[in-house]
């Protein structure tokens, strides 16, 4: 278990909850939407800059995406033991940059299908991002997390929340980009989210009868990790 979690001795335990019992997919939610593709296309530039920053220690400023792909990205190959990987990715990155421009400027001419676009951008973003990394700073907004009876109590930015198992499962489905906004809740509090940030960095989450809160994607991942840990082990306590 993670070092940042503490375990308490208790004689009673909370039941584990099956997420599939609490919601179901909405009709038509299986394929990506234009908004899904647009989000991944905008994330592509951030992913490229983040990859370069991890190699240089400095976030690229005042440098266009095309120039970064042409002049800098090739200097930091991923998996040198696979010599064919990086040249193929660089070619894909050049094509994605051109597609990104069309998407951002709402020019649909010559664009592939939504599913193809989403898969290509999502695959590139996944490759460029650090795998599974959730830093400690991503958890700074969350505190005082522990089970009290049938509810998990915690704070986000000093606002208090008390959620039961179905509530938590609904929140987990909204925190996950792959299911965000695509499910019908059968149990628990209603949960929704909106992208109110023009930079596509902070998502605002709404839980029925609770204070809304904003999280960047890394913080959403951190909250996912915490909630899943607590669902699976009722003896945990997060200070």
Coordinates of C-alpha atoms in Angstrom, one line a residue:
X1 CA 0.0 0.0 0.0
X2 CA 1.2 3.5 -0.6
X3 CA 3.3 5.2 2.0
X4 CA 1.0 8.2 2.1
X5 CA -1.8 6.1 3.4
X6 CA -2.2 5.0 7.0
X7 CA -4.0 1.9 8.2
X8 CA -6.3 1.9 11.2
X9 CA -7.4 -1.1 13.3
X10 CA -11.1 -1.7 13.1
X11 CA -13.4 -4.5 14.0
X12 CA -16.0 -3.7 11.4
X13 CA -15.4 -3.3 7.6
X14 CA -17.2 -1.5 4.9
X15 CA -18.4 -3.6 1.9
X16 CA -16.7 -3.4 -1.4
X17 CA -19.0 -1.9 -4.1
X18 CA -19.3 -3.2 -7.6
X19 CA -19.1 -0.2 -10.0
X20 CA -21.1 -1.9 -12.7
X21 CA -24.2 -2.0 -10.4
X22 CA -24.2 1.7 -10.0
X23 CA -24.4 3.0 -13.6
X24 CA -24.7 1.9 -17.2
X25 CA -23.4 3.3 -20.5
X26 CA -25.7 5.9 -22.2
X27 CA -26.9 5.0 -25.7
X28 CA -24.5 6.3 -28.3
X29 CA -21.7 6.9 -25.7
X30 CA -19.4 4.2 -27.0
X31 CA -17.7 6.2 -29.8
X32 CA -15.7 9.4 -29.4
X33 CA -17.4 12.8 -30.0
X34 CA -16.0 15.9 -31.6
X35 CA -15.3 17.3 -28.1
X36 CA -13.3 14.2 -27.2
X37 CA -11.2 14.5 -30.3
X38 CA -10.7 18.3 -29.8
X39 CA -9.6 17.6 -26.2
X40 CA -7.0 15.1 -27.3
X41 CA -5.8 17.3 -30.1
X42 CA -5.2 20.2 -27.7
X43 CA -3.5 17.9 -25.2
X44 CA -1.1 16.8 -28.0
X45 CA 0.8 20.1 -27.9
X46 CA 1.0 19.9 -24.1
X47 CA 2.2 16.3 -24.2
X48 CA 5.0 17.2 -26.7
X49 CA 6.1 20.1 -24.6
X50 CA 5.9 18.1 -21.4
X51 CA 8.1 15.3 -23.0
X52 CA 10.7 17.9 -24.0
X53 CA 10.6 19.5 -20.5
X54 CA 11.4 16.2 -18.9
X55 CA 14.5 15.9 -21.0
X56 CA 15.7 19.5 -20.9
X57 CA 14.4 20.6 -17.5
X58 CA 12.7 23.6 -19.1
X59 CA 9.2 24.1 -20.5
X60 CA 9.5 25.3 -24.2
X61 CA 8.2 28.9 -24.4
X62 CA 7.4 30.9 -27.5
X63 CA 8.2 27.9 -29.7
X64 CA 5.5 26.6 -32.1
X65 CA 4.5 22.9 -32.1
X66 CA 5.8 22.4 -35.7
X67 CA 9.2 23.7 -34.8
X68 CA 9.4 21.5 -31.7
X69 CA 8.6 18.4 -33.7
X70 CA 11.0 19.3 -36.6
X71 CA 13.9 20.6 -34.6
X72 CA 13.8 19.2 -31.0
X73 CA 11.7 16.1 -30.6
X74 CA 14.1 14.0 -32.6
X75 CA 16.9 14.7 -30.2
X76 CA 15.2 12.8 -27.4
X77 CA 14.3 9.3 -28.8
X78 CA 12.2 7.0 -26.7
X79 CA 13.4 3.5 -26.3
X80 CA 16.7 3.7 -28.3
X81 CA 16.8 -0.1 -28.2
X82 CA 13.9 0.0 -30.7
X83 CA 15.4 2.0 -33.6
X84 CA 12.3 2.0 -35.7
X85 CA 10.0 3.4 -33.0
X86 CA 11.0 7.0 -32.9
X87 CA 11.3 7.8 -36.6
X88 CA 7.8 6.4 -37.1
X89 CA 6.5 8.4 -34.2
X90 CA 8.1 11.6 -35.5
X91 CA 6.4 11.1 -38.9
X92 CA 3.1 10.5 -37.1
X93 CA 3.7 13.6 -35.0
X94 CA 4.1 15.7 -38.1
X95 CA 0.8 14.4 -39.5
X96 CA -1.0 14.9 -36.2
X97 CA 0.3 18.5 -36.0
X98 CA -1.4 19.2 -39.4
X99 CA -4.6 17.5 -38.3
X100 CA -4.5 19.4 -35.0
X101 CA -4.5 22.7 -36.8
X102 CA -7.6 21.7 -38.8
X103 CA -9.4 20.5 -35.6
X104 CA -8.5 23.7 -33.6
X105 CA -9.7 25.9 -36.5
X106 CA -12.8 23.8 -37.1
X107 CA -11.8 22.9 -40.6
X108 CA -13.2 19.4 -41.3
X109 CA -11.9 19.1 -44.9
X110 CA -9.9 16.0 -45.4
X111 CA -10.1 14.8 -41.8
X112 CA -10.3 11.1 -41.1
X113 CA -13.1 9.6 -39.1
X114 CA -13.6 10.7 -35.4
X115 CA -12.7 7.3 -34.2
X116 CA -9.5 7.2 -36.2
X117 CA -8.5 10.8 -35.1
X118 CA -9.3 10.0 -31.4
X119 CA -7.3 6.8 -31.5
X120 CA -4.2 8.4 -33.1
X121 CA -4.1 11.4 -30.8
X122 CA -4.8 9.4 -27.7
X123 CA -2.1 6.9 -28.6
X124 CA 0.4 9.6 -29.2
X125 CA -0.5 11.4 -25.9
X126 CA -0.3 8.2 -24.0
X127 CA 3.2 7.4 -25.4
X128 CA 4.5 10.9 -24.6
X129 CA 3.2 11.1 -21.1
X130 CA 5.1 9.6 -18.1
X131 CA 3.4 6.3 -17.5
X132 CA 1.3 6.1 -14.4
X133 CA 2.9 9.0 -12.6
X134 CA 1.0 10.8 -10.0
X135 CA 3.2 13.1 -8.0
X136 CA 2.6 14.0 -4.3
X137 CA 1.7 17.6 -5.3
X138 CA -1.2 16.2 -7.2
X139 CA -2.7 15.0 -3.9
X140 CA -2.3 18.3 -2.0
X141 CA -5.9 19.3 -2.4
X142 CA -7.2 16.2 -0.6
X143 CA -7.1 15.5 3.1
X144 CA -8.8 14.0 6.1
X145 CA -10.0 11.0 4.1
X146 CA -11.5 8.2 6.2
X147 CA -14.5 6.0 6.5
X148 CA -17.1 6.9 9.1
X149 CA -19.9 4.4 9.1
X150 CA -21.1 3.8 5.5
X151 CA -19.7 7.1 4.2
X152 CA -16.2 8.1 3.2
X153 CA -15.4 11.6 4.5
X154 CA -12.8 13.8 3.0
X155 CA -11.9 17.4 2.1
X156 CA -11.1 19.0 -1.3
X157 CA -9.8 22.6 -0.9
X158 CA -11.3 22.7 2.7
X159 CA -14.8 21.8 1.4
X160 CA -16.2 18.7 3.1
X161 CA -17.6 15.7 1.3
X162 CA -19.3 12.5 2.6
X163 CA -20.0 9.9 0.0
X164 CA -21.2 6.3 0.2
X165 CA -20.1 3.5 -2.2
X166 CA -22.4 4.3 -5.1
X167 CA -21.6 8.0 -4.8
X168 CA -17.9 7.2 -5.0
X169 CA -18.4 4.9 -8.0
X170 CA -20.3 7.7 -9.8
X171 CA -17.5 10.1 -9.1
X172 CA -14.9 7.6 -10.3
X173 CA -16.7 7.2 -13.6
X174 CA -16.7 11.0 -14.1
X175 CA -13.0 11.4 -13.1
X176 CA -12.0 8.9 -15.8
X177 CA -11.7 10.6 -19.2
X178 CA -12.8 7.4 -21.0
X179 CA -16.2 7.3 -19.2
X180 CA -16.7 11.0 -18.4
X181 CA -20.2 12.2 -19.3
X182 CA -21.1 8.8 -20.9
X183 CA -22.9 6.9 -18.2
X184 CA -26.4 6.9 -16.6
X185 CA -26.3 6.7 -12.8
X186 CA -28.7 4.1 -11.4
X187 CA -27.7 4.6 -7.7
X188 CA -26.1 7.3 -5.6
X189 CA -25.6 11.1 -6.1
X190 CA -25.6 12.5 -9.6
X191 CA -22.2 13.6 -10.8
X192 CA -21.3 15.7 -13.8
X193 CA -18.4 17.8 -15.1
X194 CA -17.7 20.7 -17.4
X195 CA -14.6 22.1 -19.0
X196 CA -14.9 25.8 -18.1
X197 CA -11.2 26.5 -18.6
X198 CA -10.3 27.9 -22.1
X199 CA -6.9 26.3 -21.7
X200 CA -8.5 22.9 -21.4
X201 CA -6.5 22.3 -18.2
X202 CA -9.0 22.4 -15.3
X203 CA -12.2 20.4 -15.3
X204 CA -15.0 21.5 -12.9
X205 CA -16.8 18.6 -11.1
X206 CA -20.3 18.7 -9.7
X207 CA -21.7 16.3 -7.1
X208 CA -25.3 16.5 -6.2
X209 CA -25.8 18.6 -3.0
X210 CA -22.0 19.2 -2.7
X211 CA -19.7 22.1 -3.5
X212 CA -18.2 22.0 -7.0
X213 CA -14.4 21.7 -7.3
X214 CA -11.8 22.1 -10.1
X215 CA -9.0 19.7 -10.8
X216 CA -6.3 19.4 -13.5
X217 CA -6.0 15.9 -15.0
X218 CA -3.1 14.9 -12.7
X219 CA -5.2 15.8 -9.7
X220 CA -8.2 13.8 -11.1
X221 CA -5.9 10.8 -11.5
X222 CA -4.7 11.2 -7.9
X223 CA -8.3 11.4 -6.6
X224 CA -9.1 8.3 -8.6
X225 CA -6.2 6.4 -7.0
X226 CA -7.3 7.5 -3.5
X227 CA -10.9 6.7 -3.9
X228 CA -10.2 3.2 -5.4
X229 CA -7.8 2.5 -2.5
X230 CA -10.4 3.4 0.1
X231 CA -13.1 1.3 -1.7
X232 CA -10.9 -1.7 -1.6
X233 CA -9.6 -1.2 2.0
X234 CA -11.9 0.3 4.6
X235 CA -9.1 0.5 7.2
X236 CA -7.2 3.2 5.4
X237 CA -6.9 6.8 6.5
X238 CA -5.4 9.7 4.5
X239 CA -4.2 12.5 6.8

